[in-house]
Amino acid sequence: MLMLLCSFQSRLIAGTHRAARASISMSSSDPLKVFVVGGTGLIGSALLEMMATAKAPGVDCVGYCNSRMGVKLSPGGGEEKTTWKAEVKFTDEYVASCASPGTDICIADCSASEAVSDNYAKWLAKGWHVATPNKKCNSGPLDRYQKCMNASNATGGGKWYVEATIGAGLPVVSTLRTLVATGDEIRTVRGIFSGTMSFLFNTWDGKSPFSEVVAQAKAAGYTEPDPRDDLNGMDVARKVVIAARESGLMISLEDVSIESLVPKNLEDVSAEEFMKRFREGDASMMEKATKADAQGNVLRFVGEVDVRAKTAEVKLAEFPKSHPFAGLSGADNILEIETKRYGDEGSSTPLIIRGPGAGAAVTAAGVYGDIIALSKSK
């Protein structure tokens, strides 16, 4: 199989925001002005640090914000903080005030906010660009997604970069777009889209209680604070929707068949009670693992899009131990893309993309890569 192996490495250092201030420079070529939403979060802080220590020509960070305050960065290295009042958060006027009049503005949305993504269509329509790992918009309601696409494709519209919404810094979205743009026909996209679920099933031996593996992963910070947010399959489903849309299949979350690993009777209990009672399903999980092992297989939590059949699903499935999905380690993601060229029809093997699919540094690198590409396309 053709392997596309990608890895991004970045060291997060102290003084991220001080370094970001020092990265600002005046330029007669009107560099792209970047404003980071969620700039004090893990991904936002990593992005600010990258823009400071690996400064790209034609890119200036002019400010950042979180839900409590905004920070305007000046060319001299100073900063001006503004505390938001009541429910009023950052506004377009505030962002514009951070940049010089008439310059290109890029919003780097490093939040996971639905409310922030509601602004994308408006920003794109006014010529502002958006680079983001936030999956809420390009996996959300189809009409909102279409408004963003229409605004971006219109004359004078801003560009919408979403590489980091699947696989952190892996080149998944750009690969799908290249295949489509060059006339290839995508048949299926399937893979292990979740770093958390990858870690769980790469770690679990199928013999020890699955609930113990989840508890250990939670304690180590590999899962969400409430592991049900990983186990219910919704994160994978969002990425499946994004992959489907990039492949030309316009579906919504409601169209994805999801096999949740959260028992029905534990869906509505508290997070604490869930962790105490999740072991009730250990026997069932062990039975599935034993059955798979007897066939020489392993269990993996996967998402799949079948473009021709117009179907999408998230499920726990068996794969031979020789399959690429069975040979992952840690929290790696892996996607298998079958197309007219890459597959039986083209007398080829599917295209495989594999690498780290989670983590602040690799995700920020994906966003920064989009920003740099945007600056070069001006």
mmCIF file of C-alpha atoms in Angstrom:
data_model
loop_
_atom_site.group_PDB
_atom_site.id
_atom_site.type_symbol
_atom_site.label_atom_id
_atom_site.label_comp_id
_atom_site.label_asym_id
_atom_site.label_seq_id
_atom_site.Cartn_x
_atom_site.Cartn_y
_atom_site.Cartn_z
ATOM 1 C CA MET A 1 0.000 0.000 0.000
ATOM 2 C CA LEU A 2 1.080 3.525 -0.734
ATOM 3 C CA MET A 3 1.934 5.042 2.617
ATOM 4 C CA LEU A 4 1.846 8.745 3.354
ATOM 5 C CA LEU A 5 3.558 9.114 6.704
ATOM 6 C CA CYS A 6 3.367 12.460 8.406
ATOM 7 C CA SER A 7 4.694 13.753 11.668
ATOM 8 C CA PHE A 8 4.822 17.215 13.106
ATOM 9 C CA GLN A 9 6.931 17.962 16.170
ATOM 10 C CA SER A 10 6.923 21.104 18.212
ATOM 11 C CA ARG A 11 8.179 21.956 21.690
ATOM 12 C CA LEU A 12 5.864 24.084 23.755
ATOM 13 C CA ILE A 13 7.911 26.542 25.758
ATOM 14 C CA ALA A 14 7.241 29.021 28.522
ATOM 15 C CA GLY A 15 6.518 32.563 27.583
ATOM 16 C CA THR A 16 4.314 31.688 24.626
ATOM 17 C CA HIS A 17 2.339 34.907 24.626
ATOM 18 C CA ARG A 18 5.385 37.105 25.304
ATOM 19 C CA ALA A 19 7.110 35.478 22.344
ATOM 20 C CA ALA A 20 4.035 36.049 20.186
ATOM 21 C CA ARG A 21 4.261 39.776 20.903
ATOM 22 C CA ALA A 22 7.888 39.813 19.835
ATOM 23 C CA SER A 23 6.998 38.080 16.550
ATOM 24 C CA ILE A 24 5.077 41.039 15.206
ATOM 25 C CA SER A 25 6.832 43.084 12.557
ATOM 26 C CA MET A 26 5.938 45.927 10.242
ATOM 27 C CA SER A 27 6.040 45.099 6.552
ATOM 28 C CA SER A 28 5.419 47.127 3.447
ATOM 29 C CA SER A 29 4.040 43.999 1.761
ATOM 30 C CA ASP A 30 0.996 43.964 4.041
ATOM 31 C CA PRO A 31 1.380 40.563 5.708
ATOM 32 C CA LEU A 32 -1.621 38.458 6.630
ATOM 33 C CA LYS A 33 -2.966 39.598 10.001
ATOM 34 C CA VAL A 34 -3.871 36.656 12.233
ATOM 35 C CA PHE A 35 -6.225 36.881 15.212
ATOM 36 C CA VAL A 36 -6.389 33.756 17.383
ATOM 37 C CA VAL A 37 -9.692 32.856 19.033
ATOM 38 C CA GLY A 38 -9.092 30.595 22.018
ATOM 39 C CA GLY A 39 -5.546 31.893 22.259
ATOM 40 C CA THR A 40 -5.012 30.792 25.861
ATOM 41 C CA GLY A 41 -6.185 27.207 25.337
ATOM 42 C CA LEU A 42 -3.877 24.298 24.573
ATOM 43 C CA ILE A 43 -4.103 24.533 20.782
ATOM 44 C CA GLY A 44 -4.249 28.334 20.697
ATOM 45 C CA SER A 45 -1.197 28.684 22.944
ATOM 46 C CA ALA A 46 0.722 26.173 20.846
ATOM 47 C CA LEU A 47 -0.191 28.111 17.691
ATOM 48 C CA LEU A 48 0.967 31.418 19.173
ATOM 49 C CA GLU A 49 4.250 29.810 20.201
ATOM 50 C CA MET A 50 4.785 28.431 16.692
ATOM 51 C CA MET A 51 4.084 31.749 15.034
ATOM 52 C CA ALA A 52 6.656 33.318 17.361
ATOM 53 C CA THR A 53 9.479 30.779 17.148
ATOM 54 C CA ALA A 54 9.001 29.610 13.554
ATOM 55 C CA LYS A 55 7.934 32.935 12.101
ATOM 56 C CA ALA A 56 6.766 32.702 8.515
ATOM 57 C CA PRO A 57 7.288 35.626 6.138
ATOM 58 C CA GLY A 58 4.046 37.395 5.408
ATOM 59 C CA VAL A 59 2.299 36.344 8.639
ATOM 60 C CA ASP A 60 1.741 38.628 11.640
ATOM 61 C CA CYS A 61 -0.179 37.737 14.788
ATOM 62 C CA VAL A 62 -2.068 40.876 15.834
ATOM 63 C CA GLY A 63 -4.135 39.609 18.735
ATOM 64 C CA TYR A 64 -5.856 36.789 20.538
ATOM 65 C CA CYS A 65 -8.744 36.256 22.908
ATOM 66 C CA ASN A 66 -10.565 33.853 25.155
ATOM 67 C CA SER A 67 -14.038 33.964 26.667
ATOM 68 C CA ARG A 68 -12.953 36.521 29.288
ATOM 69 C CA MET A 69 -10.670 38.980 27.505
ATOM 70 C CA GLY A 70 -9.036 40.134 24.309
ATOM 71 C CA VAL A 71 -5.384 41.043 23.827
ATOM 72 C CA LYS A 72 -4.235 43.425 21.097
ATOM 73 C CA LEU A 73 -0.588 42.967 20.124
ATOM 74 C CA SER A 74 1.401 45.933 18.876
ATOM 75 C CA PRO A 75 4.402 45.981 16.495
ATOM 76 C CA GLY A 76 6.656 47.165 19.307
ATOM 77 C CA GLY A 77 5.955 44.076 21.384
ATOM 78 C CA GLY A 78 3.387 45.613 23.722
ATOM 79 C CA GLU A 79 -0.058 44.362 24.506
ATOM 80 C CA GLU A 80 -3.372 45.957 25.349
ATOM 81 C CA LYS A 81 -5.875 43.853 27.285
ATOM 82 C CA THR A 82 -9.623 44.321 27.184
ATOM 83 C CA THR A 83 -11.945 42.504 29.579
ATOM 84 C CA TRP A 84 -15.256 41.565 27.980
ATOM 85 C CA LYS A 85 -18.332 43.010 29.628
ATOM 86 C CA ALA A 86 -21.142 40.669 30.693
ATOM 87 C CA GLU A 87 -22.191 38.492 27.729
ATOM 88 C CA VAL A 88 -20.477 40.672 25.139
ATOM 89 C CA LYS A 89 -17.447 38.831 23.789
ATOM 90 C CA PHE A 90 -15.103 39.887 21.026
ATOM 91 C CA THR A 91 -16.643 41.674 18.057
ATOM 92 C CA ASP A 92 -15.654 42.175 14.428
ATOM 93 C CA GLU A 93 -14.828 45.762 15.315
ATOM 94 C CA TYR A 94 -12.406 44.600 17.990
ATOM 95 C CA VAL A 95 -10.655 42.208 15.596
ATOM 96 C CA ALA A 96 -10.445 44.900 12.895
ATOM 97 C CA SER A 97 -8.937 47.329 15.412
ATOM 98 C CA CYS A 98 -6.025 44.955 15.906
ATOM 99 C CA ALA A 99 -5.055 45.151 12.234
ATOM 100 C CA SER A 100 -4.230 47.997 9.884
ATOM 101 C CA PRO A 101 -7.128 49.195 7.710
ATOM 102 C CA GLY A 102 -7.367 47.410 4.380
ATOM 103 C CA THR A 103 -5.138 44.451 5.302
ATOM 104 C CA ASP A 104 -6.049 40.778 4.972
ATOM 105 C CA ILE A 105 -7.399 39.283 8.199
ATOM 106 C CA CYS A 106 -7.409 35.607 9.140
ATOM 107 C CA ILE A 107 -9.358 34.305 12.108
ATOM 108 C CA ALA A 108 -7.583 31.274 13.580
ATOM 109 C CA ASP A 109 -10.429 29.720 15.546
ATOM 110 C CA CYS A 110 -8.785 27.372 18.042
ATOM 111 C CA SER A 111 -11.916 27.067 20.145
ATOM 112 C CA ALA A 112 -14.475 24.284 20.007
ATOM 113 C CA SER A 113 -17.300 26.807 20.165
ATOM 114 C CA GLU A 114 -20.521 26.477 18.211
ATOM 115 C CA ALA A 115 -21.153 30.194 18.730
ATOM 116 C CA VAL A 116 -17.826 31.186 17.191
ATOM 117 C CA SER A 117 -18.382 28.959 14.159
ATOM 118 C CA ASP A 118 -21.747 30.662 13.605
ATOM 119 C CA ASN A 119 -19.700 33.692 12.476
ATOM 120 C CA TYR A 120 -17.770 31.935 9.708
ATOM 121 C CA ALA A 121 -20.198 32.724 6.864
ATOM 122 C CA LYS A 122 -20.272 36.399 7.849
ATOM 123 C CA TRP A 123 -16.490 36.600 8.079
ATOM 124 C CA LEU A 124 -15.954 34.819 4.774
ATOM 125 C CA ALA A 125 -18.521 37.040 3.052
ATOM 126 C CA LYS A 126 -16.622 40.173 4.116
ATOM 127 C CA GLY A 127 -13.348 38.768 2.805
ATOM 128 C CA TRP A 128 -11.882 37.575 6.090
ATOM 129 C CA HIS A 129 -10.210 34.175 6.047
ATOM 130 C CA VAL A 130 -10.736 31.345 8.529
ATOM 131 C CA ALA A 131 -8.248 28.610 9.533
ATOM 132 C CA THR A 132 -9.489 26.246 12.195
ATOM 133 C CA PRO A 133 -9.462 22.828 13.900
ATOM 134 C CA ASN A 134 -13.040 23.508 15.080
ATOM 135 C CA LYS A 135 -15.248 20.775 13.591
ATOM 136 C CA LYS A 136 -18.582 22.312 14.552
ATOM 137 C CA CYS A 137 -19.180 24.157 11.271
ATOM 138 C CA ASN A 138 -17.959 21.784 8.579
ATOM 139 C CA SER A 139 -19.686 18.847 10.277
ATOM 140 C CA GLY A 140 -22.723 20.793 11.477
ATOM 141 C CA PRO A 141 -26.018 21.754 9.817
ATOM 142 C CA LEU A 142 -25.764 21.433 6.055
ATOM 143 C CA ASP A 143 -27.355 24.812 5.339
ATOM 144 C CA ARG A 144 -24.788 26.632 7.503
ATOM 145 C CA TYR A 145 -21.966 24.690 5.843
ATOM 146 C CA GLN A 146 -23.292 25.583 2.402
ATOM 147 C CA LYS A 147 -23.511 29.269 3.342
ATOM 148 C CA CYS A 148 -19.837 29.181 4.290
ATOM 149 C CA MET A 149 -18.883 27.435 1.048
ATOM 150 C CA ASN A 150 -20.907 29.891 -1.018
ATOM 151 C CA ALA A 151 -19.374 32.864 0.805
ATOM 152 C CA SER A 152 -15.864 31.492 0.343
ATOM 153 C CA ASN A 153 -16.387 30.748 -3.349
ATOM 154 C CA ALA A 154 -17.954 34.131 -4.109
ATOM 155 C CA THR A 155 -15.894 36.912 -5.678
ATOM 156 C CA GLY A 156 -13.984 38.642 -2.894
ATOM 157 C CA GLY A 157 -14.856 35.928 -0.384
ATOM 158 C CA GLY A 158 -12.399 34.798 2.256
ATOM 159 C CA LYS A 159 -10.761 31.377 2.183
ATOM 160 C CA TRP A 160 -11.791 28.640 4.599
ATOM 161 C CA TYR A 161 -9.018 26.264 5.678
ATOM 162 C CA VAL A 162 -9.989 23.174 7.691
ATOM 163 C CA GLU A 163 -7.047 20.766 7.437
ATOM 164 C CA ALA A 164 -6.830 20.306 11.206
ATOM 165 C CA THR A 165 -10.472 19.207 11.569
ATOM 166 C CA ILE A 166 -9.490 15.610 10.688
ATOM 167 C CA GLY A 167 -6.332 13.987 11.974
ATOM 168 C CA ALA A 168 -4.846 17.097 13.615
ATOM 169 C CA GLY A 169 -1.889 17.957 11.352
ATOM 170 C CA LEU A 170 -2.252 15.022 8.941
ATOM 171 C CA PRO A 171 -2.903 15.999 5.297
ATOM 172 C CA VAL A 172 -6.319 14.393 5.063
ATOM 173 C CA VAL A 173 -8.550 17.219 3.841
ATOM 174 C CA SER A 174 -5.945 18.507 1.381
ATOM 175 C CA THR A 175 -5.473 14.997 -0.022
ATOM 176 C CA LEU A 176 -9.206 14.522 -0.542
ATOM 177 C CA ARG A 177 -9.435 17.937 -2.211
ATOM 178 C CA THR A 178 -6.486 17.175 -4.481
ATOM 179 C CA LEU A 179 -8.004 13.853 -5.546
ATOM 180 C CA VAL A 180 -11.311 15.519 -6.400
ATOM 181 C CA ALA A 181 -9.687 18.505 -8.125
ATOM 182 C CA THR A 182 -7.599 16.244 -10.364
ATOM 183 C CA GLY A 183 -10.626 14.293 -11.538
ATOM 184 C CA ASP A 184 -10.339 11.201 -9.368
ATOM 185 C CA GLU A 185 -13.513 9.633 -7.964
ATOM 186 C CA ILE A 186 -13.504 8.786 -4.271
ATOM 187 C CA ARG A 187 -15.202 5.473 -3.514
ATOM 188 C CA THR A 188 -14.688 4.978 0.218
ATOM 189 C CA VAL A 189 -12.919 6.640 3.116
ATOM 190 C CA ARG A 190 -12.556 4.552 6.244
ATOM 191 C CA GLY A 191 -10.249 4.548 9.177
ATOM 192 C CA ILE A 192 -9.493 5.151 12.814
ATOM 193 C CA PHE A 193 -10.358 8.832 13.173
ATOM 194 C CA SER A 194 -10.050 9.189 16.958
ATOM 195 C CA GLY A 195 -6.738 9.331 18.791
ATOM 196 C CA THR A 196 -8.495 8.398 22.036
ATOM 197 C CA MET A 197 -10.282 5.370 20.593
ATOM 198 C CA SER A 198 -7.108 4.345 18.813
ATOM 199 C CA PHE A 199 -5.221 4.435 22.108
ATOM 200 C CA LEU A 200 -7.885 2.419 23.926
ATOM 201 C CA PHE A 201 -7.976 -0.439 21.437
ATOM 202 C CA ASN A 202 -4.210 -0.405 20.819
ATOM 203 C CA THR A 203 -3.715 -0.736 24.579
ATOM 204 C CA TRP A 204 -6.447 -3.229 25.466
ATOM 205 C CA ASP A 205 -5.350 -6.863 25.264
ATOM 206 C CA GLY A 206 -8.916 -8.173 25.043
ATOM 207 C CA LYS A 207 -8.499 -10.134 28.256
ATOM 208 C CA SER A 208 -8.380 -7.539 31.018
ATOM 209 C CA PRO A 209 -11.560 -5.561 31.787
ATOM 210 C CA PHE A 210 -12.140 -2.895 29.142
ATOM 211 C CA SER A 211 -13.467 -0.537 31.835
ATOM 212 C CA GLU A 212 -10.058 -0.618 33.535
ATOM 213 C CA VAL A 213 -8.334 0.476 30.321
ATOM 214 C CA VAL A 214 -10.796 3.369 30.007
ATOM 215 C CA ALA A 215 -10.226 4.360 33.651
ATOM 216 C CA GLN A 216 -6.443 4.299 33.193
ATOM 217 C CA ALA A 217 -6.683 6.329 29.982
ATOM 218 C CA LYS A 218 -8.899 8.872 31.727
ATOM 219 C CA ALA A 219 -6.445 9.190 34.626
ATOM 220 C CA ALA A 220 -3.605 9.736 32.148
ATOM 221 C CA GLY A 221 -5.552 12.450 30.328
ATOM 222 C CA TYR A 222 -6.104 10.499 27.107
ATOM 223 C CA THR A 223 -9.896 10.779 27.249
ATOM 224 C CA GLU A 224 -12.316 13.642 27.705
ATOM 225 C CA PRO A 225 -13.168 14.412 31.369
ATOM 226 C CA ASP A 226 -16.328 12.391 30.709
ATOM 227 C CA PRO A 227 -15.150 9.393 28.606
ATOM 228 C CA ARG A 228 -18.637 9.033 27.152
ATOM 229 C CA ASP A 229 -17.774 11.968 24.889
ATOM 230 C CA ASP A 230 -15.247 9.640 23.238
ATOM 231 C CA LEU A 231 -17.056 6.316 23.605
ATOM 232 C CA ASN A 232 -20.356 7.504 22.113
ATOM 233 C CA GLY A 233 -18.778 7.894 18.675
ATOM 234 C CA MET A 234 -19.921 11.463 18.043
ATOM 235 C CA ASP A 235 -16.397 12.834 17.601
ATOM 236 C CA VAL A 236 -15.695 10.175 14.978
ATOM 237 C CA ALA A 237 -19.073 10.834 13.354
ATOM 238 C CA ARG A 238 -18.222 14.527 12.908
ATOM 239 C CA LYS A 239 -14.977 13.620 11.159
ATOM 240 C CA VAL A 240 -16.834 11.108 8.987
ATOM 241 C CA VAL A 241 -19.251 13.850 7.916
ATOM 242 C CA ILE A 242 -16.329 16.134 7.038
ATOM 243 C CA ALA A 243 -14.671 13.378 4.999
ATOM 244 C CA ALA A 244 -17.950 12.672 3.230
ATOM 245 C CA ARG A 245 -18.524 16.305 2.293
ATOM 246 C CA GLU A 246 -14.955 16.700 1.053
ATOM 247 C CA SER A 247 -15.551 13.592 -1.066
ATOM 248 C CA GLY A 248 -18.675 15.074 -2.622
ATOM 249 C CA LEU A 249 -21.309 13.365 -0.458
ATOM 250 C CA MET A 250 -23.405 16.050 1.220
ATOM 251 C CA ILE A 251 -24.631 14.355 4.398
ATOM 252 C CA SER A 252 -25.409 15.492 7.937
ATOM 253 C CA LEU A 253 -24.678 13.987 11.349
ATOM 254 C CA GLU A 254 -28.192 12.569 11.377
ATOM 255 C CA ASP A 255 -27.299 10.453 8.350
ATOM 256 C CA VAL A 256 -24.443 8.646 10.123
ATOM 257 C CA SER A 257 -25.165 5.264 11.684
ATOM 258 C CA ILE A 258 -23.354 5.274 15.039
ATOM 259 C CA GLU A 259 -22.571 2.283 17.239
ATOM 260 C CA SER A 260 -22.032 3.826 20.642
ATOM 261 C CA LEU A 261 -19.976 1.966 23.240
ATOM 262 C CA VAL A 262 -21.948 3.684 25.998
ATOM 263 C CA PRO A 263 -24.690 1.392 27.346
ATOM 264 C CA LYS A 264 -28.177 2.879 27.027
ATOM 265 C CA ASN A 265 -28.772 2.689 30.769
ATOM 266 C CA LEU A 266 -25.628 4.766 31.426
ATOM 267 C CA GLU A 267 -26.225 7.558 28.924
ATOM 268 C CA ASP A 268 -27.921 9.919 31.365
ATOM 269 C CA VAL A 269 -26.201 9.158 34.667
ATOM 270 C CA SER A 270 -23.503 11.382 36.168
ATOM 271 C CA ALA A 271 -19.916 11.027 34.990
ATOM 272 C CA GLU A 272 -18.939 9.572 38.358
ATOM 273 C CA GLU A 273 -21.682 6.964 38.290
ATOM 274 C CA PHE A 274 -20.799 6.080 34.721
ATOM 275 C CA MET A 275 -17.193 5.326 35.683
ATOM 276 C CA LYS A 276 -18.359 3.180 38.594
ATOM 277 C CA ARG A 277 -20.848 1.177 36.528
ATOM 278 C CA PHE A 278 -19.129 0.960 33.143
ATOM 279 C CA ARG A 279 -17.627 -2.357 34.239
ATOM 280 C CA GLU A 280 -21.116 -3.842 33.834
ATOM 281 C CA GLY A 281 -20.368 -4.101 30.126
ATOM 282 C CA ASP A 282 -16.946 -5.752 30.489
ATOM 283 C CA ALA A 283 -18.251 -9.275 29.871
ATOM 284 C CA SER A 284 -19.867 -8.244 26.596
ATOM 285 C CA MET A 285 -16.737 -6.462 25.385
ATOM 286 C CA MET A 286 -14.534 -9.398 26.355
ATOM 287 C CA GLU A 287 -16.817 -11.755 24.455
ATOM 288 C CA LYS A 288 -16.428 -9.650 21.305
ATOM 289 C CA ALA A 289 -12.639 -9.570 21.705
ATOM 290 C CA THR A 290 -12.468 -13.342 22.247
ATOM 291 C CA LYS A 291 -14.614 -13.984 19.167
ATOM 292 C CA ALA A 292 -12.416 -11.717 17.060
ATOM 293 C CA ASP A 293 -9.201 -13.305 18.352
ATOM 294 C CA ALA A 294 -10.486 -16.791 17.486
ATOM 295 C CA GLN A 295 -10.717 -15.618 13.866
ATOM 296 C CA GLY A 296 -7.234 -14.106 13.939
ATOM 297 C CA ASN A 297 -8.709 -10.603 14.152
ATOM 298 C CA VAL A 298 -8.590 -7.558 16.406
ATOM 299 C CA LEU A 299 -11.238 -4.990 17.308
ATOM 300 C CA ARG A 300 -10.970 -1.407 16.103
ATOM 301 C CA PHE A 301 -13.358 1.548 16.406
ATOM 302 C CA VAL A 302 -13.710 2.913 12.876
ATOM 303 C CA GLY A 303 -15.608 5.374 10.746
ATOM 304 C CA GLU A 304 -16.475 4.764 7.106
ATOM 305 C CA VAL A 305 -17.948 6.677 4.181
ATOM 306 C CA ASP A 306 -19.191 4.827 1.098
ATOM 307 C CA VAL A 307 -19.682 7.556 -1.478
ATOM 308 C CA ARG A 308 -21.365 5.396 -4.122
ATOM 309 C CA ALA A 309 -23.746 3.791 -1.646
ATOM 310 C CA LYS A 310 -24.278 7.191 0.011
ATOM 311 C CA THR A 311 -23.823 5.722 3.471
ATOM 312 C CA ALA A 312 -21.721 6.614 6.514
ATOM 313 C CA GLU A 313 -21.200 4.724 9.745
ATOM 314 C CA VAL A 314 -19.216 4.532 12.957
ATOM 315 C CA LYS A 315 -18.778 1.096 14.462
ATOM 316 C CA LEU A 316 -16.673 -1.437 16.323
ATOM 317 C CA ALA A 317 -15.321 -3.802 13.670
ATOM 318 C CA GLU A 318 -12.969 -6.742 13.272
ATOM 319 C CA PHE A 319 -9.792 -6.584 11.179
ATOM 320 C CA PRO A 320 -7.141 -9.237 10.465
ATOM 321 C CA LYS A 321 -3.996 -8.857 12.531
ATOM 322 C CA SER A 322 -2.120 -8.263 9.274
ATOM 323 C CA HIS A 323 -4.320 -5.284 8.357
ATOM 324 C CA PRO A 324 -2.807 -1.780 8.637
ATOM 325 C CA PHE A 325 -5.535 -0.837 11.124
ATOM 326 C CA ALA A 326 -4.284 -3.568 13.469
ATOM 327 C CA GLY A 327 -0.692 -2.364 13.535
ATOM 328 C CA LEU A 328 -1.147 1.074 15.064
ATOM 329 C CA SER A 329 0.552 2.245 18.222
ATOM 330 C CA GLY A 330 -0.285 4.926 20.753
ATOM 331 C CA ALA A 331 -2.934 7.386 19.623
ATOM 332 C CA ASP A 332 -2.164 7.263 15.898
ATOM 333 C CA ASN A 333 -4.859 7.834 13.301
ATOM 334 C CA ILE A 334 -5.003 5.936 10.032
ATOM 335 C CA LEU A 335 -7.222 6.468 7.003
ATOM 336 C CA GLU A 336 -7.658 4.290 3.950
ATOM 337 C CA ILE A 337 -8.913 6.115 0.858
ATOM 338 C CA GLU A 338 -10.107 4.041 -2.082
ATOM 339 C CA THR A 339 -10.675 5.858 -5.357
ATOM 340 C CA LYS A 340 -10.940 5.156 -9.059
ATOM 341 C CA ARG A 341 -7.145 5.474 -9.246
ATOM 342 C CA TYR A 342 -6.211 4.084 -5.850
ATOM 343 C CA GLY A 343 -7.957 0.733 -5.648
ATOM 344 C CA ASP A 344 -8.870 -2.381 -7.616
ATOM 345 C CA GLU A 345 -10.352 -0.348 -10.453
ATOM 346 C CA GLY A 346 -7.027 1.374 -10.993
ATOM 347 C CA SER A 347 -4.994 -1.797 -10.435
ATOM 348 C CA SER A 348 -3.570 -0.194 -7.324
ATOM 349 C CA THR A 349 -3.831 -0.375 -3.571
ATOM 350 C CA PRO A 350 -5.776 2.189 -1.509
ATOM 351 C CA LEU A 351 -4.048 5.341 -0.343
ATOM 352 C CA ILE A 352 -3.076 5.206 3.331
ATOM 353 C CA ILE A 353 -2.527 8.253 5.551
ATOM 354 C CA ARG A 354 -1.156 7.503 9.002
ATOM 355 C CA GLY A 355 0.323 9.478 11.862
ATOM 356 C CA PRO A 356 -0.395 11.310 15.128
ATOM 357 C CA GLY A 357 -4.038 12.311 15.148
ATOM 358 C CA ALA A 358 -4.273 14.144 18.458
ATOM 359 C CA GLY A 359 -2.326 16.597 20.588
ATOM 360 C CA ALA A 360 -2.060 20.360 20.852
ATOM 361 C CA ALA A 361 1.267 20.645 19.022
ATOM 362 C CA VAL A 362 0.363 18.607 15.936
ATOM 363 C CA THR A 363 -3.082 20.219 15.731
ATOM 364 C CA ALA A 364 -1.602 23.713 15.985
ATOM 365 C CA ALA A 365 0.899 22.744 13.287
ATOM 366 C CA GLY A 366 -1.999 21.834 11.021
ATOM 367 C CA VAL A 367 -3.603 25.232 11.593
ATOM 368 C CA TYR A 368 -0.307 27.070 11.131
ATOM 369 C CA GLY A 369 0.313 25.170 7.909
ATOM 370 C CA ASP A 370 -3.029 26.415 6.618
ATOM 371 C CA ILE A 371 -2.171 29.987 7.635
ATOM 372 C CA ILE A 372 1.162 29.829 5.824
ATOM 373 C CA ALA A 373 -0.492 28.372 2.718
ATOM 374 C CA LEU A 374 -3.037 31.164 2.872
ATOM 375 C CA SER A 375 -0.344 33.849 3.148
ATOM 376 C CA LYS A 376 1.429 32.450 0.095
ATOM 377 C CA SER A 377 -1.769 32.382 -1.948
ATOM 378 C CA LYS A 378 -2.433 36.120 -1.501
#
